[in-house]
């Protein structure tokens, strides 16, 4: 069996703000942008890695979701407890400085040596998703 992780999804509540964060702060390329208004599905990914993507999608767009479930998802996004992803970079300090300089991300944790053997930092994107970035060693 040969399986890879191709795409993961994160919700957005403001597609333009999320697009700016992933494109301008993280340096990802935009691979597709379909839909209109808040109902946009935007695929982004690291330059030179076409097999790895993040789909930024409107939350709770599935017609099978109840209003209670939709409200719960939106409440969790507002608290920053709904979506998260772990990224990696060979230069954590440079990446942290660039993301912080872009100004659209809330810093959750500055670069920190963790007791379990990794060094990482964390941001929240404009939709409240937690973006952890660990240093490759």
XYZ file of C-alpha atoms in Angstrom:
137
model
C 0.000 0.000 0.000
C 1.314 3.456 -0.929
C -0.658 6.304 0.638
C 0.313 9.938 1.173
C -1.413 12.818 2.878
C -2.354 15.073 -0.029
C -4.699 17.686 1.408
C -5.987 18.653 4.795
C -8.723 21.192 5.395
C -9.005 24.159 7.709
C -12.036 26.402 8.057
C -12.069 30.101 7.266
C -14.589 32.787 8.106
C -12.962 35.495 5.988
C -11.466 34.020 2.804
C -9.504 37.145 1.915
C -7.877 37.343 5.366
C -7.053 33.619 5.353
C -5.673 33.815 1.821
C -3.450 36.749 2.786
C -2.139 34.861 5.831
C -1.254 31.634 4.029
C 0.074 33.376 0.901
C 1.817 36.410 2.380
C 2.808 35.361 5.906
C 3.621 31.691 5.281
C 4.695 32.112 1.650
C 2.367 29.408 0.304
C 1.306 29.402 -3.338
C -2.368 29.566 -4.296
C -3.359 26.477 -6.283
C -7.055 27.134 -6.717
C -9.679 29.597 -5.564
C -13.258 28.702 -6.391
C -16.587 30.092 -5.242
C -17.479 33.614 -4.278
C -18.027 35.771 -1.220
C -17.585 33.765 2.000
C -18.345 30.530 0.101
C -14.853 30.103 -1.339
C -12.695 26.972 -1.344
C -9.040 28.001 -1.569
C -6.221 25.508 -1.979
C -2.744 26.622 -0.915
C 0.521 24.818 -0.370
C 4.241 25.185 0.028
C 6.109 26.260 -3.102
C 7.842 23.320 -4.756
C 5.702 20.718 -2.940
C 2.703 20.181 -5.245
C 1.694 16.997 -3.434
C 0.923 18.759 -0.144
C -1.982 21.184 0.177
C -4.288 22.873 2.644
C -7.890 23.460 1.603
C -9.277 26.592 3.235
C -13.010 26.004 3.291
C -16.103 27.723 4.594
C -17.058 26.169 7.933
C -20.115 24.028 8.220
C -20.953 24.312 4.515
C -22.105 20.693 4.443
C -25.911 20.708 4.018
C -26.118 17.702 6.370
C -24.933 19.749 9.353
C -27.620 20.905 11.740
C -27.915 24.488 12.921
C -26.746 23.405 16.401
C -23.657 21.763 14.896
C -23.011 24.824 12.721
C -23.271 27.117 15.760
C -20.935 24.861 17.761
C -18.336 24.917 14.961
C -18.489 28.713 14.723
C -18.217 29.040 18.521
C -15.186 26.732 18.581
C -13.546 28.690 15.742
C -14.080 31.939 17.670
C -12.327 30.371 20.679
C -9.530 28.953 18.509
C -10.298 25.361 19.487
C -11.645 23.929 16.229
C -8.863 23.514 13.638
C -5.119 23.148 13.845
C -2.159 21.988 11.799
C 1.499 21.225 12.425
C 4.037 22.597 9.941
C 7.843 22.256 9.944
C 10.758 24.410 8.860
C 14.556 24.148 9.015
C 14.820 27.752 10.354
C 12.208 28.364 13.044
C 13.496 31.791 14.081
C 13.391 33.151 10.509
C 9.924 31.688 9.907
C 8.627 33.047 13.210
C 9.996 36.524 12.397
C 8.392 36.540 8.923
C 4.990 35.363 10.145
C 5.042 37.834 13.017
C 6.096 40.688 10.702
C 3.164 39.960 8.396
C 0.960 41.149 11.250
C -2.165 39.050 10.577
C -1.430 36.255 13.018
C -1.899 36.107 16.768
C 1.260 34.803 18.433
C 0.319 31.964 20.795
C 3.850 30.845 21.629
C 7.246 32.246 20.686
C 9.959 29.756 19.630
C 10.420 27.435 22.601
C 12.534 24.380 23.337
C 10.033 21.776 24.523
C 10.933 19.227 27.224
C 9.914 16.420 24.851
C 12.703 17.214 22.395
C 11.362 19.621 19.799
C 11.566 23.373 19.340
C 8.396 25.036 18.089
C 6.205 28.122 18.013
C 2.489 28.700 17.482
C 0.163 31.229 15.859
C -3.549 31.541 15.248
C -4.549 32.307 11.664
C -7.283 34.914 11.007
C -9.988 32.224 11.432
C -8.610 31.119 14.813
C -6.950 27.899 13.611
C -3.859 26.983 15.607
C -0.744 26.837 13.419
C 2.129 25.085 15.192
C 5.505 25.230 13.454
C 8.304 22.968 14.594
C 11.958 23.163 13.703
C 13.361 20.323 11.592
C 16.533 18.860 13.050
